XYZ file of C-alpha atoms in Angstrom:
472
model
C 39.678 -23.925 -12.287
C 37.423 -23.059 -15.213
C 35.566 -25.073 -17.947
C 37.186 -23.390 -20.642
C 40.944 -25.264 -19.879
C 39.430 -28.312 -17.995
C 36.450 -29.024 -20.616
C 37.784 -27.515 -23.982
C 36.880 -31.246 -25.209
C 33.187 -31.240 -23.510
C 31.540 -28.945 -25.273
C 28.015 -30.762 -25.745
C 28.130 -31.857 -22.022
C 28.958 -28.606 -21.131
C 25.874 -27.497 -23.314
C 23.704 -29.850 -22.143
C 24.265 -29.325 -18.387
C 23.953 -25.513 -18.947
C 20.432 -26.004 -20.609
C 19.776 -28.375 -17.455
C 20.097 -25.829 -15.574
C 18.321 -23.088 -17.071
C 15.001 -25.781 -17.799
C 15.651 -26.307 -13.763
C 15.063 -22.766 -12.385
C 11.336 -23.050 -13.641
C 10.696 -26.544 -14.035
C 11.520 -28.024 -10.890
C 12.396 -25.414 -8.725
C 9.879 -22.866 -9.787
C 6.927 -25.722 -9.540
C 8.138 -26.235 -5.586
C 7.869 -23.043 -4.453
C 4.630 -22.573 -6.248
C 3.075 -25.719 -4.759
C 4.741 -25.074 -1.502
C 2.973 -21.256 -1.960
C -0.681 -23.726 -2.706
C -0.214 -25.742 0.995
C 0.336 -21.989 2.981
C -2.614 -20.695 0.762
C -4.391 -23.871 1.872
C -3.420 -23.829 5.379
C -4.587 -19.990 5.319
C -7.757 -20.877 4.075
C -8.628 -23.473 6.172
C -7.312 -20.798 9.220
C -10.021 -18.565 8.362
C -12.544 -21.024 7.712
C -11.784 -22.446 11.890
C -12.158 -18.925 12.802
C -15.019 -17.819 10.554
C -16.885 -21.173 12.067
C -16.533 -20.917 15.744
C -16.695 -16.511 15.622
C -20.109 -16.210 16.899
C -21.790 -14.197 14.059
C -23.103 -10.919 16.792
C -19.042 -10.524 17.240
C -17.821 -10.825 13.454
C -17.007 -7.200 13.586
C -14.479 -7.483 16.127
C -15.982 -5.599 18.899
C -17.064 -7.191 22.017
C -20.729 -7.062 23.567
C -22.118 -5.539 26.703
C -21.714 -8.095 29.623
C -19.343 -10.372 27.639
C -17.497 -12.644 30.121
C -13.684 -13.633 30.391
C -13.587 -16.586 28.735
C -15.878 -15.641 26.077
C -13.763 -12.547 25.083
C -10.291 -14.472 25.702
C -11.947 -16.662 23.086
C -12.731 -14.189 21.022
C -9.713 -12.504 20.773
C -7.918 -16.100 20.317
C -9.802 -16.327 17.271
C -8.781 -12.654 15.997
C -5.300 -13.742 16.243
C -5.327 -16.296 14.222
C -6.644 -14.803 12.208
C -3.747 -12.488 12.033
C -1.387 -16.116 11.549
C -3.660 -16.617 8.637
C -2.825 -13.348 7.563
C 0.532 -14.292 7.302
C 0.629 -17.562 5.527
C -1.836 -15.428 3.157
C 1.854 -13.367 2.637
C 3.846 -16.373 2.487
C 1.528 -17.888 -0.196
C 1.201 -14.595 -2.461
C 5.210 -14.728 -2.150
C 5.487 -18.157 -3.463
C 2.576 -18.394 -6.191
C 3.413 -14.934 -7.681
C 6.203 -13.149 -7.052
C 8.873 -15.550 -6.445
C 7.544 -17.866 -9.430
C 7.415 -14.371 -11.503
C 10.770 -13.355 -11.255
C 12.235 -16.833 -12.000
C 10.110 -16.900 -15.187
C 12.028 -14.083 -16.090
C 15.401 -15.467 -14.793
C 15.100 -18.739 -16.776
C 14.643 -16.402 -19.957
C 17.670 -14.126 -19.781
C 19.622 -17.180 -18.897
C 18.141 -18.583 -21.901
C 19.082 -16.100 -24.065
C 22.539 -16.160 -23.159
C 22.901 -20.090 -23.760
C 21.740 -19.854 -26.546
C 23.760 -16.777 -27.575
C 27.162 -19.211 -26.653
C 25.915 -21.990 -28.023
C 25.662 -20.132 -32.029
C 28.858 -18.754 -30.874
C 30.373 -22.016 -30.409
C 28.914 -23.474 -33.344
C 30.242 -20.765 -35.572
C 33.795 -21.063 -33.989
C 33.685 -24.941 -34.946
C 32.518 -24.369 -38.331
C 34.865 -21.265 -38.913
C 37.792 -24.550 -38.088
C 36.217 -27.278 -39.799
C 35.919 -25.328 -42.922
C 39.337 -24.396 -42.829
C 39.964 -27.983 -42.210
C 38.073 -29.119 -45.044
C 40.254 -26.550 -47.546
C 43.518 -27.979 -46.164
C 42.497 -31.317 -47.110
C 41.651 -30.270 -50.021
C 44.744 -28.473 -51.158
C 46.406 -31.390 -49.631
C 44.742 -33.504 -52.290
C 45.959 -30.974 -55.130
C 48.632 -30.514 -54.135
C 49.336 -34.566 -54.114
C 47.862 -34.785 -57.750
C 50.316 -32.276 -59.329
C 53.277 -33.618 -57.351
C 52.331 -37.350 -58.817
C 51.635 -35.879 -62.820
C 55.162 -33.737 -61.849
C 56.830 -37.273 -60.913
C 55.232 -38.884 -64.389
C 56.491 -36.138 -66.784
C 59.775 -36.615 -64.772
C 59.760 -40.270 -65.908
C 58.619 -39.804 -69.515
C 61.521 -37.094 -69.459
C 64.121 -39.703 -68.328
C 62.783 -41.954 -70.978
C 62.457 -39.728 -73.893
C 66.255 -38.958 -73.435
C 67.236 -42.565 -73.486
C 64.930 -43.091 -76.375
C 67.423 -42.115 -79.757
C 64.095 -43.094 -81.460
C 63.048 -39.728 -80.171
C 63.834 -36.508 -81.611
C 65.177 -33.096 -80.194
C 62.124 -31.458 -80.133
C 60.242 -34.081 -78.662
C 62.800 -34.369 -75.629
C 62.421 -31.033 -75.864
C 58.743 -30.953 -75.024
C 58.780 -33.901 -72.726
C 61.380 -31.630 -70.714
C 58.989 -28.144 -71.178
C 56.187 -29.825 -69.792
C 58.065 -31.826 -66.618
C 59.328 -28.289 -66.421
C 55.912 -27.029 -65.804
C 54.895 -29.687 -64.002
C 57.319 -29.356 -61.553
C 56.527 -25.106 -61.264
C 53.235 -26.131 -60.662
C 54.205 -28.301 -57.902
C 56.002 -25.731 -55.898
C 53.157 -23.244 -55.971
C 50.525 -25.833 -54.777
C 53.507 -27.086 -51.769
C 53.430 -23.559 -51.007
C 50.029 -22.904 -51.129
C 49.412 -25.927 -49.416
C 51.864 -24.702 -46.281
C 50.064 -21.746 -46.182
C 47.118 -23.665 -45.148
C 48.321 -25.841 -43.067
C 49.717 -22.195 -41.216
C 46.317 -20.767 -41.539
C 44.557 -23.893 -40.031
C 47.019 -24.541 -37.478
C 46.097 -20.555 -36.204
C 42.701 -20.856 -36.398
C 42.968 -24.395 -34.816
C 45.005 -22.650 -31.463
C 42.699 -19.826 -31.450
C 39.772 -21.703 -30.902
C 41.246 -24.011 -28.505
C 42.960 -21.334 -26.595
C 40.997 -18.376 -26.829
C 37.570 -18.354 -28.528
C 36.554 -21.838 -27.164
C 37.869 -21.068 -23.507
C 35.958 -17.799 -23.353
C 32.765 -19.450 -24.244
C 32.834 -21.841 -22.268
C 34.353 -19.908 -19.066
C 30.869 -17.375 -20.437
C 28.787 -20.504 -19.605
C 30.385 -21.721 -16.555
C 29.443 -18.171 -15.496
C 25.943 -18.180 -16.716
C 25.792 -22.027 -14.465
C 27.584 -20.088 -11.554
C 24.975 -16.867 -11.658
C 21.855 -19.020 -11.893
C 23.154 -20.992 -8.891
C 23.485 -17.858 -7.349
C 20.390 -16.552 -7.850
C 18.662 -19.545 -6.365
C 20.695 -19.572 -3.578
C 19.177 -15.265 -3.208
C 15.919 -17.428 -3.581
C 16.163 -19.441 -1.330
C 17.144 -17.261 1.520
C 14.771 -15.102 0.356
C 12.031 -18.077 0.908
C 13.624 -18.544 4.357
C 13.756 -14.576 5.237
C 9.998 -14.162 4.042
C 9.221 -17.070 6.847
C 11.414 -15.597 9.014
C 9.776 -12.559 8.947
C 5.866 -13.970 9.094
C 7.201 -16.176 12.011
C 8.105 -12.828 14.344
C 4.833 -12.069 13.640
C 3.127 -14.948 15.035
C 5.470 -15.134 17.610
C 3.817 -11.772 18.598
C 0.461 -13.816 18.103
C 1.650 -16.383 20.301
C 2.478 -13.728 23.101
C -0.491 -11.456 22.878
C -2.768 -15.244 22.940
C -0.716 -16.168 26.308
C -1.355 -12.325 27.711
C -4.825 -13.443 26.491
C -5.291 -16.177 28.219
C -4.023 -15.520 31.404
C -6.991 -12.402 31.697
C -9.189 -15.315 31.926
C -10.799 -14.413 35.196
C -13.172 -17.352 36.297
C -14.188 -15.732 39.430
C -15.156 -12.109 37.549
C -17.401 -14.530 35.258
C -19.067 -16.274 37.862
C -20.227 -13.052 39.460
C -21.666 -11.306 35.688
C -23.721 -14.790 35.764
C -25.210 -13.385 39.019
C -25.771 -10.180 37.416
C -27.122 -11.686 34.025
C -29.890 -13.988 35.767
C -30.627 -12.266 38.766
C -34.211 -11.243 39.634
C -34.107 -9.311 42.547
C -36.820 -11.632 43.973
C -36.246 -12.886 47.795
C -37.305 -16.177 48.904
C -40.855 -16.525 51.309
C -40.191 -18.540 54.091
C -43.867 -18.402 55.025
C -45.608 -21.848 54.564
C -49.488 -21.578 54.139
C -51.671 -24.750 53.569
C -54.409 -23.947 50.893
C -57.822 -24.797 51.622
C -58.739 -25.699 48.454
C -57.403 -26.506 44.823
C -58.582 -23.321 43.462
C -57.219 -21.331 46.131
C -53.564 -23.059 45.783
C -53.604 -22.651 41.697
C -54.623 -19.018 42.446
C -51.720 -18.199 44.692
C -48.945 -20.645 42.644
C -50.336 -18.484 39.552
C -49.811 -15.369 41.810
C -46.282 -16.317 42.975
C -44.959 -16.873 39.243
C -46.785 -13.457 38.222
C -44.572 -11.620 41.306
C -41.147 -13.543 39.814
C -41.751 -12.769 36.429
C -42.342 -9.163 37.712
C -38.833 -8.864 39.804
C -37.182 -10.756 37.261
C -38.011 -7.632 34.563
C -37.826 -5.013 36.980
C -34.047 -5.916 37.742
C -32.875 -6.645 33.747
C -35.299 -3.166 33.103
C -32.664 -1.497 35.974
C -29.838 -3.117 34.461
C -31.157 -1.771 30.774
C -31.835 1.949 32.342
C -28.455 2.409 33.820
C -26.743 1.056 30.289
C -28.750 3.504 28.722
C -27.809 6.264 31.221
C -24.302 5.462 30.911
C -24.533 6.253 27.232
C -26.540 9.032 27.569
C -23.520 10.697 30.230
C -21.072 10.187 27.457
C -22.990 11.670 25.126
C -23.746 15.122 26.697
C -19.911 14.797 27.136
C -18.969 15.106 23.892
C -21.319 17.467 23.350
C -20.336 19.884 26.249
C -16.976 19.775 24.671
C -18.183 20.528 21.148
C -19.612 23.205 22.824
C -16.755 24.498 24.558
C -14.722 24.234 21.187
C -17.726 26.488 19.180
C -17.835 28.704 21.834
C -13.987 29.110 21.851
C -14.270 29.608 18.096
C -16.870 32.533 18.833
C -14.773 34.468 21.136
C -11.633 34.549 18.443
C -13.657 35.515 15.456
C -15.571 38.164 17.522
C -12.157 39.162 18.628
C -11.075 38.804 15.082
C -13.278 40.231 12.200
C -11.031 39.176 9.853
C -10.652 35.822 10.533
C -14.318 35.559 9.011
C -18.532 35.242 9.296
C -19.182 34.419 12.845
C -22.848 33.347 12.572
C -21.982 29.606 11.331
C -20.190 28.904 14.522
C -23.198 30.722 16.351
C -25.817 28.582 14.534
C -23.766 25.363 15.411
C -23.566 26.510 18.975
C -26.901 26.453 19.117
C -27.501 23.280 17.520
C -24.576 21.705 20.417
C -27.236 23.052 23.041
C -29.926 22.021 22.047
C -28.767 18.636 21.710
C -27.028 18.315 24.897
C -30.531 19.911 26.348
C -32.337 17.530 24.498
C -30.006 14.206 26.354
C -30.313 16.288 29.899
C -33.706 15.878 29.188
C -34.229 11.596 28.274
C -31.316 11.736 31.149
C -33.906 13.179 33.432
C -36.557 11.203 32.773
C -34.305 7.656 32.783
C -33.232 8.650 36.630
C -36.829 9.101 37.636
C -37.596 5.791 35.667
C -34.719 4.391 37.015
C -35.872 5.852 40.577
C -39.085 4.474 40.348
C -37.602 0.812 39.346
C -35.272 0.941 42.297
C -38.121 1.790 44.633
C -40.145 -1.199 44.100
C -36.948 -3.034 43.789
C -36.543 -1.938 47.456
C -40.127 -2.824 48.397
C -39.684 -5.989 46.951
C -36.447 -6.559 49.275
C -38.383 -4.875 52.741
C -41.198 -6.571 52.405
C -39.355 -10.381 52.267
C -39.112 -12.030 55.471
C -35.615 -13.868 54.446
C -32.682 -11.708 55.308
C -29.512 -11.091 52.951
C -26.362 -13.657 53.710
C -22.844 -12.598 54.541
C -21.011 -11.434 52.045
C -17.252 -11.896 51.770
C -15.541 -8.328 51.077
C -13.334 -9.839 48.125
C -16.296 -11.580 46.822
C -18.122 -8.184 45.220
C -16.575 -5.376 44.277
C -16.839 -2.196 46.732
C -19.893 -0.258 45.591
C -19.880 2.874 48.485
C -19.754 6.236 47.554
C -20.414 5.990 44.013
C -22.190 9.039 42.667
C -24.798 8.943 39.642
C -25.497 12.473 38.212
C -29.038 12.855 37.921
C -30.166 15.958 35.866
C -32.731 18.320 35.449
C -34.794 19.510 32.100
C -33.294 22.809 32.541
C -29.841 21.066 32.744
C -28.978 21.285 36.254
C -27.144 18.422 37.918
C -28.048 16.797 41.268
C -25.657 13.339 42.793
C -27.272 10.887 44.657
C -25.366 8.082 47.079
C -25.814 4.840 46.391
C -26.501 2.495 49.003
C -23.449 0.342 50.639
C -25.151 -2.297 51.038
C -27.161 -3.081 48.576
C -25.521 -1.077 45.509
C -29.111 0.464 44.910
C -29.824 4.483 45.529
C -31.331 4.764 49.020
C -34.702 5.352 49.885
C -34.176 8.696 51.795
C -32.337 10.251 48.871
C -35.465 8.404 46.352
C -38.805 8.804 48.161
C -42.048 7.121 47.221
C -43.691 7.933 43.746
C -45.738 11.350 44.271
C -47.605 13.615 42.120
C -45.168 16.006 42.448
C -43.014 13.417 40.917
C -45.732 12.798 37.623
C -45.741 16.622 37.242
C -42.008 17.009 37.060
C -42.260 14.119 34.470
C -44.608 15.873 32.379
C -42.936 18.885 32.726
C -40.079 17.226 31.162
C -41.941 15.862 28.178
C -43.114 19.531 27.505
C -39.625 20.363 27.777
C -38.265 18.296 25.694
C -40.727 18.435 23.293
C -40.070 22.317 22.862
C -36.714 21.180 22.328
C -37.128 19.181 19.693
C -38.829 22.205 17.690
C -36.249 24.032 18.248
C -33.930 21.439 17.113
C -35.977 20.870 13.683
C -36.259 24.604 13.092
C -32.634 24.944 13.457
C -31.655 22.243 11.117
C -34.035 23.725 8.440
């Protein structure tokens, strides 16, 4: 069924519906998905402004800290993704306030254009047929005006010949002019049909061709913008689609989150965050006087304070030890790389200037020299921390409880490299008991120990020339 057979006598509905339509793809259905684009911007904004609130501001770049528990980082990375949900009602709401809204601004005004384009069209057509309509009435008039003055000089004929007042040549002209009257009256009857032939065509082309085609061209431009909003909308619906796999993946990695959440693991880096290293006395002495008792209560919060540093300053040395191994890492293999590059260009002339990678060599070694070195002196640091650590522990009275196996993790047999100025590298055995390097492998503090540490500043110091003469 199309418009132009069923609603050949609707033309101004059909016009009017038509404009409807177009006025509707921007008007109300452009101003929904735009506000609907407002509530995901919204709900993206207030996303990031949870996340942005309860990030603590040390772990704004993403990273987590040293010593960061379970929970803490399951909480952190909660936050992360959703902020990556945000991210994609940020997508959905660009989609709806500017793209969507952008082409349909451009929709409504081809669709526009082409109303109006049928609706001249269709005016033209009508006036094309009224004006022919408005000639046949016209002739029609004429053509009854001659035919009456034909009828009256018929009359006045008749009379004149029954008149014998009349003479010859008077009947004569009453007949000449009937005569003409009646010529006259043929050409405007046939002049007249031809009109009424000419309207009549004009009449069934419009009806059954120009009109139809116009109308069937609007009942296509209805059909295509119904089209396109029905692309729209499944567009709308695929965009979501699309942002919702992605927070399904949110909503997964946040469950693999959450079940990391190791209570146990925390409760044992609490041990390791507060503990002093102090042991309890369970000596009880009665002070003879009040000066004596605030001297030794002054005494015992002096020795806690002192553990309490000397375990966080262990716990500080080995971090910084740790970072120091991975840094004489790298630089062992940058200087595996430079001296690889050596060998080929030596090997190869032609390959180029081999003194660069020679001067870089030597930069990589003295570098990784220079962290043997602060490695050096951080063991005997560390050593020395560990030692009174130890004294601490030997010279308490209260003795160490059971511990479960699956409590702590299994500490025996891990090796610490401990190096030398000149870059050797010695491994010492922890302790399986108490995680700490043992005493035999340690020793007391000695003057051989000071000199080695001095030697080691020298060292390193010479080093450091080096270094700056190099980079000159």
């Amino acid at each position: 069924m199309s418009w132009g057979v069923e609603l050949w006598d609707c033309v101004e509905e059909v016009l009017g519906q038509v404009t409807s339509d177009t006025e509707d793809v921007c008007g109300v259905y452009g101003k929904f998905i735009k506000e609907r684009g407002e509530v995901e911007r919204e709900y993206a904004k207030n996303l990031r402004k949870l996340c942005g609130k309860y990030l603590p501001r040390g772990e704004k770049s993403g990273r987590g800290q040293q010593g960061e528990m379970s929970k803490e980082r399951a909480f952190r990375l909660l936050l992360t993704e959703l902020g990556y949900q945000a991210g994609q009602h940020e997508q959905l709401s660009e989609i709806y306030t500017k793209t969507i809204p952008q082409d349909l601004k451009t929709k409504a005004k081809e669709d526009s254009k082409l109303a109006e384009k049928y609706k001249k069209e269709i005016k033209h057509l009508q006036q094309s047929v009224d004006q022919a309509q408005k000639s046949l009435e016209k002739s029609s008039l004429k053509y009854k005006k001659i035919q009456q003055d034909w009828v009256v000089a018929e009359e006045t004929l008749q009379k004149g010949e029954s008149d014998c007042s009349l003479s010859r040549r008077e009947v004569e002209k009453l007949r000449s002019i009937s005569c003409e009257k009646q010529k006259q009256c043929e050409e405007s009857k046939s002049l007249h049909a031809r009109q009424m032939t000419t309207v009549k065509e004009r009449k069934e082309e419009y009806l059954q061709t120009s009109l139809p085609a116009a109308l069937n061209g609007l009942q296509g431009l209805s059909v295509g913008s119904g089209q396109y909003m029905k692309e729209v909308w499944l567009r709308c619906v695929r965009a979501e689609q699309e942002a919702d796999k992605v927070i399904q993946g949110c909503h997964k990695e946040m469950e693999r989150i959450a079940e990391e959440v190791r209570p146990e693991e925390d409760a044992q880096m609490v041990i390791e965050k507060f503990k002093t290293g102090n042991m309890p006395f369970t000596e009880v002495t009665e002070a003879k006087t009040n000066t004596i008792k605030r001297s030794k209560s002054s005494m015992k919060i002096s020795n806690d304070i002192e553990s309490q540093t000397l375990y966080q300053q262990k716990r500080q040395l080995q971090t910084k030890v740790e970072s120091l191994e991975v840094e004489i890492s790298k630089g062992q293999k940058e200087m595996s790389g430079l001296q690889l590059m050596i060998q080929s260009y030596t090997s190869n002339p032609q390959f180029g200037d081999v003194t660069k990678f020679k001067a870089e060599l030597d930069r990589a070694t003295l570098k990784v020299q220079l962290h043997e070195s602060d490695l050096y002196a951080l063991n005997k640091e560390l050593s020395g921390v560990n030692t009174r650590l130890e004294g601490m522990r030997r010279s308490s009275s209260f003795s160490h409880p059971a511990i479960a196996p699956h409590s702590l993790p299994d500490t025996s047999g891990v090796l610490r490299r401990d190096r030398s100025p000149e870059g050797s590298v010695a491994s010492c055995t922890q302790s399986d008991s108490s995680g700490y390097p043992s005493t035999a492998s340690i020793g007391s503090a000695s003057d051989k120990d000071n000199d080695s540490i001095e030697e080691s500043s020298d060292y390193k110091r010479r080093i450091q020339t080096l270094l700056s003469q190099s980079e000159a």
